[in-house]
C-alpha positions as YAML, in Angstrom:
chain: A
units: angstrom
residues:
- id: 1
  name: MET
  ca: [-58.06, 7.22, -19.10]
- id: 2
  name: ASP
  ca: [-58.60, 7.12, -15.35]
- id: 3
  name: PHE
  ca: [-57.04, 4.35, -13.28]
- id: 4
  name: SER
  ca: [-58.19, 3.08, -9.94]
- id: 5
  name: ILE
  ca: [-55.98, 3.53, -6.89]
- id: 6
  name: GLU
  ca: [-55.02, -0.14, -7.08]
- id: 7
  name: GLU
  ca: [-54.13, 0.16, -10.78]
- id: 8
  name: GLN
  ca: [-52.05, 3.29, -10.15]
- id: 9
  name: ALA
  ca: [-50.14, 1.48, -7.40]
- id: 10
  name: MET
  ca: [-49.49, -1.46, -9.72]
- id: 11
  name: ILE
  ca: [-48.22, 0.88, -12.45]
- id: 12
  name: ARG
  ca: [-45.78, 2.49, -10.01]
- id: 13
  name: ILE
  ca: [-44.52, -0.94, -8.96]
- id: 14
  name: LEU
  ca: [-44.00, -1.97, -12.59]
- id: 15
  name: GLN
  ca: [-42.24, 1.31, -13.39]
- id: 16
  name: ALA
  ca: [-39.89, 0.80, -10.46]
- id: 17
  name: ALA
  ca: [-39.21, -2.78, -11.52]
- id: 18
  name: TYR
  ca: [-38.45, -1.70, -15.09]
- id: 19
  name: ALA
  ca: [-36.10, 1.00, -13.77]
- id: 20
  name: VAL
  ca: [-34.20, -1.54, -11.67]
- id: 21
  name: ILE
  ca: [-33.93, -3.92, -14.63]
- id: 22
  name: ALA
  ca: [-32.78, -1.11, -16.93]
- id: 23
  name: LEU
  ca: [-30.20, 0.03, -14.39]
- id: 24
  name: GLY
  ca: [-28.87, -3.50, -14.07]
- id: 25
  name: LEU
  ca: [-28.71, -3.94, -17.83]
- id: 26
  name: SER
  ca: [-26.94, -0.60, -18.29]
- id: 27
  name: ALA
  ca: [-24.38, -1.47, -15.58]
- id: 28
  name: ALA
  ca: [-23.76, -4.86, -17.18]
- id: 29
  name: ALA
  ca: [-23.41, -3.23, -20.60]
- id: 30
  name: LEU
  ca: [-21.00, -0.68, -19.14]
- id: 31
  name: ALA
  ca: [-18.82, -3.42, -17.67]
- id: 32
  name: GLN
  ca: [-18.88, -5.48, -20.88]
- id: 33
  name: GLY
  ca: [-17.77, -2.51, -22.98]
- id: 34
  name: TYR
  ca: [-15.40, -1.09, -20.37]
- id: 35
  name: PRO
  ca: [-13.06, 0.64, -20.94]
- id: 36
  name: VAL
  ca: [-13.93, 2.80, -23.95]
- id: 37
  name: LYS
  ca: [-11.31, 5.46, -23.20]
- id: 38
  name: PRO
  ca: [-7.99, 5.74, -21.32]
- id: 39
  name: VAL
  ca: [-8.03, 5.02, -17.59]
- id: 40
  name: LYS
  ca: [-6.15, 7.28, -15.18]
- id: 41
  name: VAL
  ca: [-4.29, 5.46, -12.39]
- id: 42
  name: ILE
  ca: [-3.36, 7.73, -9.50]
- id: 43
  name: VAL
  ca: [-0.22, 6.84, -7.54]
- id: 44
  name: PRO
  ca: [-0.12, 9.21, -4.54]
- id: 45
  name: VAL
  ca: [3.64, 8.88, -3.94]
- id: 46
  name: PRO
  ca: [6.66, 9.91, -6.05]
- id: 47
  name: ALA
  ca: [7.92, 7.87, -8.98]
- id: 48
  name: GLY
  ca: [10.63, 5.33, -8.26]
- id: 49
  name: GLY
  ca: [9.22, 3.61, -5.18]
- id: 50
  name: TYR
  ca: [7.48, 0.28, -4.65]
- id: 51
  name: TYR
  ca: [3.87, 1.42, -5.16]
- id: 52
  name: ASP
  ca: [4.84, 3.29, -8.32]
- id: 53
  name: ALA
  ca: [6.72, 0.31, -9.76]
- id: 54
  name: VAL
  ca: [3.85, -2.11, -9.09]
- id: 55
  name: ALA
  ca: [1.30, 0.33, -10.52]
- id: 56
  name: ARG
  ca: [3.29, 0.75, -13.73]
- id: 57
  name: ILE
  ca: [3.82, -2.97, -14.25]
- id: 58
  name: VAL
  ca: [0.16, -3.85, -13.68]
- id: 59
  name: SER
  ca: [-1.17, -0.85, -15.64]
- id: 60
  name: GLN
  ca: [0.92, -1.69, -18.68]
- id: 61
  name: LYS
  ca: [-0.47, -5.23, -18.80]
- id: 62
  name: LEU
  ca: [-4.05, -4.10, -18.16]
- id: 63
  name: GLY
  ca: [-3.71, -1.67, -21.05]
- id: 64
  name: GLU
  ca: [-2.55, -4.47, -23.33]
- id: 65
  name: ARG
  ca: [-5.37, -6.79, -22.27]
- id: 66
  name: LEU
  ca: [-8.16, -4.21, -22.41]
- id: 67
  name: ALA
  ca: [-6.90, -2.25, -25.45]
- id: 68
  name: GLN
  ca: [-6.95, 1.09, -23.65]
- id: 69
  name: ALA
  ca: [-4.13, 3.01, -22.03]
- id: 70
  name: PHE
  ca: [-3.91, 2.88, -18.23]
- id: 71
  name: VAL
  ca: [-2.05, 6.13, -17.60]
- id: 72
  name: ILE
  ca: [-0.04, 6.62, -14.40]
- id: 73
  name: GLU
  ca: [-0.28, 9.98, -12.67]
- id: 74
  name: ASN
  ca: [1.89, 10.61, -9.61]
- id: 75
  name: ARG
  ca: [-0.25, 13.03, -7.59]
- id: 76
  name: VAL
  ca: [1.85, 13.55, -4.47]
- id: 77
  name: GLY
  ca: [1.60, 15.63, -1.33]
- id: 78
  name: ALA
  ca: [1.00, 15.26, 2.43]
- id: 79
  name: GLY
  ca: [2.41, 11.75, 2.42]
- id: 80
  name: SER
  ca: [-0.11, 10.07, 0.15]
- id: 81
  name: LEU
  ca: [-3.14, 11.99, 1.43]
- id: 82
  name: THR
  ca: [-3.44, 14.43, -1.49]
- id: 83
  name: GLY
  ca: [-3.64, 11.90, -4.30]
- id: 84
  name: THR
  ca: [-5.79, 9.47, -2.34]
- id: 85
  name: ALA
  ca: [-8.29, 12.17, -1.37]
- id: 86
  name: TYR
  ca: [-8.45, 13.25, -5.01]
- id: 87
  name: VAL
  ca: [-9.57, 9.79, -6.13]
- id: 88
  name: ALA
  ca: [-12.25, 9.74, -3.41]
- id: 89
  name: THR
  ca: [-13.88, 12.77, -5.08]
- id: 90
  name: MET
  ca: [-13.84, 11.36, -8.62]
- id: 91
  name: PRO
  ca: [-16.88, 9.93, -10.44]
- id: 92
  name: GLY
  ca: [-17.42, 6.21, -9.94]
- id: 93
  name: ASP
  ca: [-17.16, 5.36, -13.62]
- id: 94
  name: GLY
  ca: [-14.03, 3.21, -13.61]
- id: 95
  name: TYR
  ca: [-11.85, 5.80, -15.32]
- id: 96
  name: THR
  ca: [-9.98, 6.99, -12.24]
- id: 97
  name: LEU
  ca: [-8.27, 4.34, -10.13]
- id: 98
  name: LEU
  ca: [-5.91, 4.44, -7.17]
- id: 99
  name: VAL
  ca: [-2.89, 2.32, -6.30]
- id: 100
  name: ASN
  ca: [-2.01, 2.73, -2.63]
- id: 101
  name: GLY
  ca: [-1.32, 0.49, 0.31]
- id: 102
  name: THR
  ca: [-0.36, 0.02, 3.92]
- id: 103
  name: GLY
  ca: [0.37, 3.58, 4.99]
- id: 104
  name: GLY
  ca: [-2.31, 5.60, 3.25]
- id: 105
  name: MET
  ca: [-5.09, 3.05, 3.58]
- id: 106
  name: SER
  ca: [-4.54, 1.30, 6.92]
- id: 107
  name: ILE
  ca: [-2.10, 3.33, 9.08]
- id: 108
  name: PHE
  ca: [-3.06, 6.96, 8.42]
- id: 109
  name: PRO
  ca: [-6.62, 6.62, 9.79]
- id: 110
  name: SER
  ca: [-5.26, 5.82, 13.26]
- id: 111
  name: LEU
  ca: [-2.19, 8.05, 13.09]
- id: 112
  name: TYR
  ca: [-4.03, 11.20, 12.00]
- id: 113
  name: GLY
  ca: [-7.48, 10.46, 13.43]
- id: 114
  name: SER
  ca: [-10.78, 10.83, 11.62]
- id: 115
  name: ALA
  ca: [-10.94, 14.60, 12.23]
- id: 116
  name: LYS
  ca: [-7.79, 15.18, 10.15]
- id: 117
  name: MET
  ca: [-8.33, 12.54, 7.48]
- id: 118
  name: PRO
  ca: [-9.67, 13.86, 4.14]
- id: 119
  name: TYR
  ca: [-11.12, 10.44, 3.30]
- id: 120
  name: ASP
  ca: [-12.41, 7.26, 4.92]
- id: 121
  name: THR
  ca: [-10.80, 4.05, 3.65]
- id: 122
  name: LEU
  ca: [-13.91, 1.92, 4.03]
- id: 123
  name: ARG
  ca: [-16.55, 4.51, 3.12]
- id: 124
  name: ASP
  ca: [-14.96, 6.28, 0.15]
- id: 125
  name: PHE
  ca: [-13.37, 3.47, -1.86]
- id: 126
  name: ALA
  ca: [-14.32, 0.24, -3.60]
- id: 127
  name: PRO
  ca: [-11.49, -2.29, -3.13]
- id: 128
  name: VAL
  ca: [-10.61, -3.77, -6.53]
- id: 129
  name: ALA
  ca: [-7.64, -6.08, -6.04]
- id: 130
  name: LEU
  ca: [-4.79, -6.80, -3.64]
- id: 131
  name: LEU
  ca: [-1.72, -6.62, -5.86]
- id: 132
  name: SER
  ca: [1.42, -7.53, -3.94]
- id: 133
  name: GLY
  ca: [3.32, -7.65, -0.67]
- id: 134
  name: VAL
  ca: [6.95, -7.27, 0.32]
- id: 135
  name: PRO
  ca: [8.70, -7.34, 3.72]
- id: 136
  name: ASN
  ca: [10.79, -4.67, 5.40]
- id: 137
  name: ILE
  ca: [14.49, -5.08, 6.12]
- id: 138
  name: VAL
  ca: [16.38, -3.35, 8.93]
- id: 139
  name: VAL
  ca: [19.33, -1.63, 7.25]
- id: 140
  name: VAL
  ca: [22.12, 0.74, 8.26]
- id: 141
  name: PRO
  ca: [24.89, 2.42, 6.23]
- id: 142
  name: ALA
  ca: [27.80, 0.04, 5.66]
- id: 143
  name: SER
  ca: [30.06, 2.70, 7.16]
- id: 144
  name: LEU
  ca: [28.27, 2.55, 10.53]
- id: 145
  name: GLU
  ca: [30.10, 0.40, 13.07]
- id: 146
  name: VAL
  ca: [27.05, -1.75, 13.70]
- id: 147
  name: LYS
  ca: [27.07, -5.40, 12.68]
- id: 148
  name: SER
  ca: [23.95, -6.73, 14.40]
- id: 149
  name: ILE
  ca: [20.70, -5.77, 16.09]
- id: 150
  name: ALA
  ca: [22.46, -6.15, 19.45]
- id: 151
  name: ASP
  ca: [25.09, -3.64, 18.31]
- id: 152
  name: LEU
  ca: [22.38, -1.23, 17.15]
- id: 153
  name: VAL
  ca: [20.53, -1.44, 20.45]
- id: 154
  name: ALA
  ca: [23.75, -0.90, 22.41]
- id: 155
  name: LEU
  ca: [24.65, 2.16, 20.32]
- id: 156
  name: ALA
  ca: [21.15, 3.62, 20.62]
- id: 157
  name: LYS
  ca: [21.17, 3.19, 24.39]
- id: 158
  name: ALA
  ca: [24.58, 4.84, 24.62]
- id: 159
  name: ARG
  ca: [23.34, 7.78, 22.52]
- id: 160
  name: PRO
  ca: [19.60, 8.11, 23.29]
- id: 161
  name: GLY
  ca: [17.74, 10.20, 20.75]
- id: 162
  name: GLU
  ca: [20.86, 10.97, 18.74]
- id: 163
  name: LEU
  ca: [20.56, 8.39, 15.97]
- id: 164
  name: PRO
  ca: [18.27, 9.57, 13.15]
- id: 165
  name: TYR
  ca: [16.21, 7.02, 11.24]
- id: 166
  name: ALA
  ca: [14.72, 7.56, 7.79]
- id: 167
  name: SER
  ca: [11.18, 6.73, 6.78]
- id: 168
  name: ASN
  ca: [9.29, 7.10, 3.52]
- id: 169
  name: GLY
  ca: [7.00, 9.58, 5.29]
- id: 170
  name: ASN
  ca: [4.79, 9.98, 8.33]
- id: 171
  name: GLY
  ca: [2.58, 6.97, 8.90]
- id: 172
  name: THR
  ca: [4.48, 4.61, 6.62]
- id: 173
  name: THR
  ca: [5.50, 1.11, 7.68]
- id: 174
  name: GLN
  ca: [9.07, 2.38, 8.09]
- id: 175
  name: HIS
  ca: [7.84, 4.95, 10.63]
- id: 176
  name: LEU
  ca: [5.65, 2.53, 12.59]
- id: 177
  name: ALA
  ca: [8.19, -0.30, 12.47]
- id: 178
  name: ALA
  ca: [10.97, 1.89, 13.85]
- id: 179
  name: GLU
  ca: [8.78, 3.27, 16.65]
- id: 180
  name: THR
  ca: [7.60, -0.24, 17.54]
- id: 181
  name: PHE
  ca: [11.23, -1.41, 17.53]
- id: 182
  name: ALA
  ca: [12.22, 1.46, 19.84]
- id: 183
  name: VAL
  ca: [9.49, 0.56, 22.34]
- id: 184
  name: ALA
  ca: [10.40, -3.14, 22.23]
- id: 185
  name: THR
  ca: [14.11, -2.49, 22.81]
- id: 186
  name: GLY
  ca: [13.89, 0.44, 25.22]
- id: 187
  name: THR
  ca: [15.70, 2.76, 22.82]
- id: 188
  name: LYS
  ca: [15.01, 6.20, 21.36]
- id: 189
  name: PHE
  ca: [15.69, 7.44, 17.84]
- id: 190
  name: THR
  ca: [14.96, 10.66, 15.95]
- id: 191
  name: HIS
  ca: [12.46, 10.33, 13.10]
- id: 192
  name: ILE
  ca: [13.35, 11.95, 9.78]
- id: 193
  name: PRO
  ca: [10.40, 11.53, 7.36]
- id: 194
  name: PHE
  ca: [11.03, 11.82, 3.62]
- id: 195
  name: ASN
  ca: [8.67, 12.06, 0.68]
- id: 196
  name: GLY
  ca: [9.06, 8.53, -0.66]
- id: 197
  name: SER
  ca: [11.64, 5.76, -0.59]
- id: 198
  name: ALA
  ca: [14.23, 7.19, -3.00]
- id: 199
  name: PRO
  ca: [15.19, 10.22, -0.85]
- id: 200
  name: ALA
  ca: [15.02, 8.10, 2.32]
- id: 201
  name: VAL
  ca: [17.52, 5.58, 0.94]
- id: 202
  name: THR
  ca: [19.69, 8.40, -0.45]
- id: 203
  name: SER
  ca: [19.91, 9.94, 3.03]
- id: 204
  name: LEU
  ca: [21.03, 6.60, 4.39]
- id: 205
  name: LEU
  ca: [23.70, 6.18, 1.72]
- id: 206
  name: GLY
  ca: [24.94, 9.71, 2.40]
- id: 207
  name: GLY
  ca: [25.13, 9.12, 6.14]
- id: 208
  name: GLN
  ca: [22.57, 11.77, 7.04]
- id: 209
  name: THR
  ca: [20.44, 9.05, 8.63]
- id: 210
  name: LYS
  ca: [21.62, 5.88, 10.37]
- id: 211
  name: LEU
  ca: [18.70, 3.44, 10.31]
- id: 212
  name: HIS
  ca: [15.88, 2.44, 7.97]
- id: 213
  name: PHE
  ca: [13.21, -0.25, 7.93]
- id: 214
  name: GLY
  ca: [13.39, -0.37, 4.15]
- id: 215
  name: VAL
  ca: [11.02, -2.03, 1.70]
- id: 216
  name: ALA
  ca: [12.99, -5.03, 0.47]
- id: 217
  name: THR
  ca: [12.71, -4.14, -3.21]
- id: 218
  name: ASP
  ca: [13.94, -0.59, -2.47]
- id: 219
  name: VAL
  ca: [17.12, -1.61, -0.61]
- id: 220
  name: ILE
  ca: [18.14, -5.04, -1.90]
- id: 221
  name: GLN
  ca: [20.48, -3.73, -4.62]
- id: 222
  name: GLN
  ca: [22.28, -1.45, -2.16]
- id: 223
  name: ILE
  ca: [22.65, -4.39, 0.23]
- id: 224
  name: ARG
  ca: [24.11, -6.56, -2.53]
- id: 225
  name: ALA
  ca: [26.45, -3.73, -3.55]
- id: 226
  name: GLY
  ca: [27.77, -3.51, 0.01]
- id: 227
  name: LYS
  ca: [26.56, 0.06, 0.52]
- id: 228
  name: LEU
  ca: [23.92, -0.88, 3.09]
- id: 229
  name: ARG
  ca: [24.14, -3.56, 5.77]
- id: 230
  name: ALA
  ca: [21.11, -5.72, 6.52]
- id: 231
  name: LEU
  ca: [20.80, -6.42, 10.25]
- id: 232
  name: ALA
  ca: [17.50, -8.32, 10.26]
- id: 233
  name: VAL
  ca: [14.36, -9.01, 8.27]
- id: 234
  name: ALA
  ca: [10.91, -8.18, 9.64]
- id: 235
  name: THR
  ca: [9.47, -11.55, 8.62]
- id: 236
  name: GLU
  ca: [8.45, -14.79, 10.31]
- id: 237
  name: LYS
  ca: [11.10, -16.74, 8.39]
- id: 238
  name: ARG
  ca: [14.39, -15.75, 6.79]
- id: 239
  name: MET
  ca: [14.25, -14.48, 3.23]
- id: 240
  name: SER
  ca: [15.58, -16.86, 0.58]
- id: 241
  name: VAL
  ca: [17.42, -13.98, -1.11]
- id: 242
  name: LEU
  ca: [19.21, -13.07, 2.16]
- id: 243
  name: PRO
  ca: [19.57, -16.43, 3.93]
- id: 244
  name: GLU
  ca: [22.39, -15.19, 6.15]
- id: 245
  name: VAL
  ca: [20.31, -12.34, 7.63]
- id: 246
  name: PRO
  ca: [18.35, -13.30, 10.78]
- id: 247
  name: THR
  ca: [14.75, -12.43, 11.49]
- id: 248
  name: LEU
  ca: [14.10, -9.81, 14.15]
- id: 249
  name: ALA
  ca: [12.83, -12.59, 16.42]
- id: 250
  name: GLU
  ca: [16.08, -14.53, 15.97]
- id: 251
  name: ALA
  ca: [17.96, -11.31, 16.74]
- id: 252
  name: GLY
  ca: [16.14, -10.99, 20.06]
- id: 253
  name: VAL
  ca: [13.25, -8.70, 19.12]
- id: 254
  name: PRO
  ca: [10.13, -10.86, 18.60]
- id: 255
  name: GLY
  ca: [6.70, -9.67, 17.53]
- id: 256
  name: ILE
  ca: [7.67, -7.28, 14.72]
- id: 257
  name: GLU
  ca: [6.66, -8.73, 11.37]
- id: 258
  name: ILE
  ca: [6.04, -6.06, 8.76]
- id: 259
  name: GLU
  ca: [4.82, -6.56, 5.20]
- id: 260
  name: ILE
  ca: [4.02, -3.59, 3.04]
- id: 261
  name: TRP
  ca: [1.09, -4.34, 0.74]
- id: 262
  name: CYS
  ca: [-0.13, -2.63, -2.38]
- id: 263
  name: GLY
  ca: [-3.65, -2.63, -3.81]
- id: 264
  name: MET
  ca: [-5.93, -1.12, -6.43]
- id: 265
  name: PHE
  ca: [-9.01, 0.92, -5.49]
- id: 266
  name: ALA
  ca: [-11.82, 2.74, -7.27]
- id: 267
  name: PRO
  ca: [-14.19, 5.47, -6.04]
- id: 268
  name: ARG
  ca: [-16.96, 3.94, -3.91]
- id: 269
  name: ALA
  ca: [-19.75, 4.55, -6.47]
- id: 270
  name: THR
  ca: [-18.02, 2.49, -9.18]
- id: 271
  name: PRO
  ca: [-20.49, -0.16, -10.49]
- id: 272
  name: PRO
  ca: [-19.83, -3.64, -9.04]
- id: 273
  name: ASP
  ca: [-19.68, -5.11, -12.56]
- id: 274
  name: VAL
  ca: [-16.83, -2.74, -13.47]
- id: 275
  name: VAL
  ca: [-15.03, -3.57, -10.23]
- id: 276
  name: ALA
  ca: [-15.49, -7.28, -10.94]
- id: 277
  name: ARG
  ca: [-14.08, -6.94, -14.45]
- id: 278
  name: LEU
  ca: [-11.07, -4.98, -13.21]
- id: 279
  name: ASN
  ca: [-10.52, -7.57, -10.48]
- id: 280
  name: ALA
  ca: [-10.67, -10.50, -12.91]
- id: 281
  name: GLU
  ca: [-8.30, -8.88, -15.40]
- id: 282
  name: THR
  ca: [-5.90, -7.78, -12.67]
- id: 283
  name: ASN
  ca: [-5.78, -11.27, -11.18]
- id: 284
  name: ARG
  ca: [-4.95, -12.66, -14.63]
- id: 285
  name: VAL
  ca: [-2.14, -10.11, -14.97]
- id: 286
  name: LEU
  ca: [-0.73, -11.01, -11.54]
- id: 287
  name: GLN
  ca: [-0.46, -14.67, -12.56]
- id: 288
  name: MET
  ca: [1.76, -13.87, -15.55]
- id: 289
  name: ALA
  ca: [5.30, -15.17, -15.03]
- id: 290
  name: ASP
  ca: [6.98, -12.00, -16.27]
- id: 291
  name: VAL
  ca: [4.80, -9.84, -14.01]
- id: 292
  name: ARG
  ca: [5.55, -11.99, -10.97]
- id: 293
  name: GLU
  ca: [9.29, -11.74, -11.66]
- id: 294
  name: ARG
  ca: [9.19, -7.97, -12.18]
- id: 295
  name: ILE
  ca: [7.12, -7.30, -9.05]
- id: 296
  name: ALA
  ca: [8.90, -9.87, -6.87]
- id: 297
  name: PRO
  ca: [12.32, -10.40, -8.50]
- id: 298
  name: GLY
  ca: [14.07, -13.49, -7.22]
- id: 299
  name: GLY
  ca: [11.30, -14.11, -4.72]
- id: 300
  name: ILE
  ca: [11.53, -10.74, -2.96]
- id: 301
  name: GLY
  ca: [7.94, -10.51, -1.77]
- id: 302
  name: ASP
  ca: [5.10, -11.91, -3.85]
- id: 303
  name: THR
  ca: [2.08, -11.09, -5.98]
- id: 304
  name: LYS
  ca: [-1.41, -11.57, -4.57]
- id: 305
  name: SER
  ca: [-4.88, -12.43, -5.86]
- id: 306
  name: GLY
  ca: [-8.45, -12.77, -4.62]
- id: 307
  name: SER
  ca: [-11.89, -11.21, -4.90]
- id: 308
  name: PRO
  ca: [-12.87, -7.63, -4.05]
- id: 309
  name: GLU
  ca: [-14.70, -9.00, -1.00]
- id: 310
  name: GLN
  ca: [-11.57, -10.79, 0.23]
- id: 311
  name: PHE
  ca: [-9.56, -7.61, -0.28]
- id: 312
  name: ALA
  ca: [-12.14, -5.62, 1.69]
- id: 313
  name: GLN
  ca: [-11.91, -8.06, 4.59]
- id: 314
  name: PHE
  ca: [-8.11, -7.87, 4.45]
- id: 315
  name: ILE
  ca: [-8.29, -4.08, 4.73]
- id: 316
  name: ARG
  ca: [-10.59, -4.27, 7.76]
- id: 317
  name: THR
  ca: [-8.10, -6.61, 9.45]
- id: 318
  name: GLU
  ca: [-5.21, -4.28, 8.60]
- id: 319
  name: LEU
  ca: [-7.02, -1.26, 10.05]
- id: 320
  name: VAL
  ca: [-7.41, -3.06, 13.39]
- id: 321
  name: LYS
  ca: [-3.80, -4.31, 13.35]
- id: 322
  name: TRP
  ca: [-2.27, -0.90, 12.65]
- id: 323
  name: ALA
  ca: [-4.56, 0.92, 15.09]
- id: 324
  name: LYS
  ca: [-3.04, -1.26, 17.80]
- id: 325
  name: ALA
  ca: [0.49, -0.61, 16.49]
- id: 326
  name: VAL
  ca: [-0.06, 3.16, 16.54]
- id: 327
  name: LYS
  ca: [-1.45, 3.03, 20.07]
- id: 328
  name: ASP
  ca: [1.22, 0.69, 21.46]
- id: 329
  name: SER
  ca: [4.14, 2.52, 19.85]
- id: 330
  name: GLY
  ca: [2.96, 6.01, 20.71]
- id: 331
  name: ALA
  ca: [3.87, 7.09, 17.17]
- id: 332
  name: LYS
  ca: [2.93, 10.66, 16.32]
- id: 333
  name: VAL
  ca: [2.89, 12.79, 13.18]
- id: 334
  name: GLU
  ca: [5.98, 14.99, 13.07]
...
């Protein structure tokens, strides 16, 4: 049967409409049945640190709620670049997720520059959910004869460039916070980057390094045990778990407030319905009392919530904030 030009055009329009409807129905069906097999959760830093702990807590609960295993894989290398870049290349089917945060997603782009970055935070990932946040604490070995920020500044000025500070790696909040602190106080330290928080804290306990802007959950037990001394907290207000420790502003160094955040991401092509389901289930998990206590024990930090769109806006704000911090501090990759 021959069709007129007008009829052929109408057929093409109807075919396109049916395709769009079918695509929408298949995406909705995918989300409703998701997941039908185990989900791999990439943590691009070593086991034992903050991101890893949060990822394991949330993944366990998601697995229970969705009746499929959410399997953690620590894919480390080049800070967190290797594991993060790996997720960016994965199919957008919801079966490979990423848990990463401040350094890899909002600091690295400015520190390394687009020419050296193997991924683009905004282009290559679909933000799923903001999981948690925790402040940094300025700590030194208990054996160091430094009792306050004023003492630390005096010692650093007397020995410029001689005091080594530990970070969890190039481009982490510990790195940027220490460099910002040095600029603000007119001091100079030597940066010793480690691959994660555990070796960084170990170096501090062993006396190989003398200063660390530690993630609160990574150093609180050593502070309580008297092995590390907290000089200040990088927060607007004092922490309820360390009420005797002043803020950096109270100690004479205003303008340095550092919170390390942790979030869940999917490859950019992941269907919005799958992202929405993951977001809804993750937010439910984050409201569970036992999860809140495990992620933020005794009120050390907090769990978050919100939509994927709110998380995306948060990331855009963080990228601008840390670009300024990198520029102002003059921080460089070692």
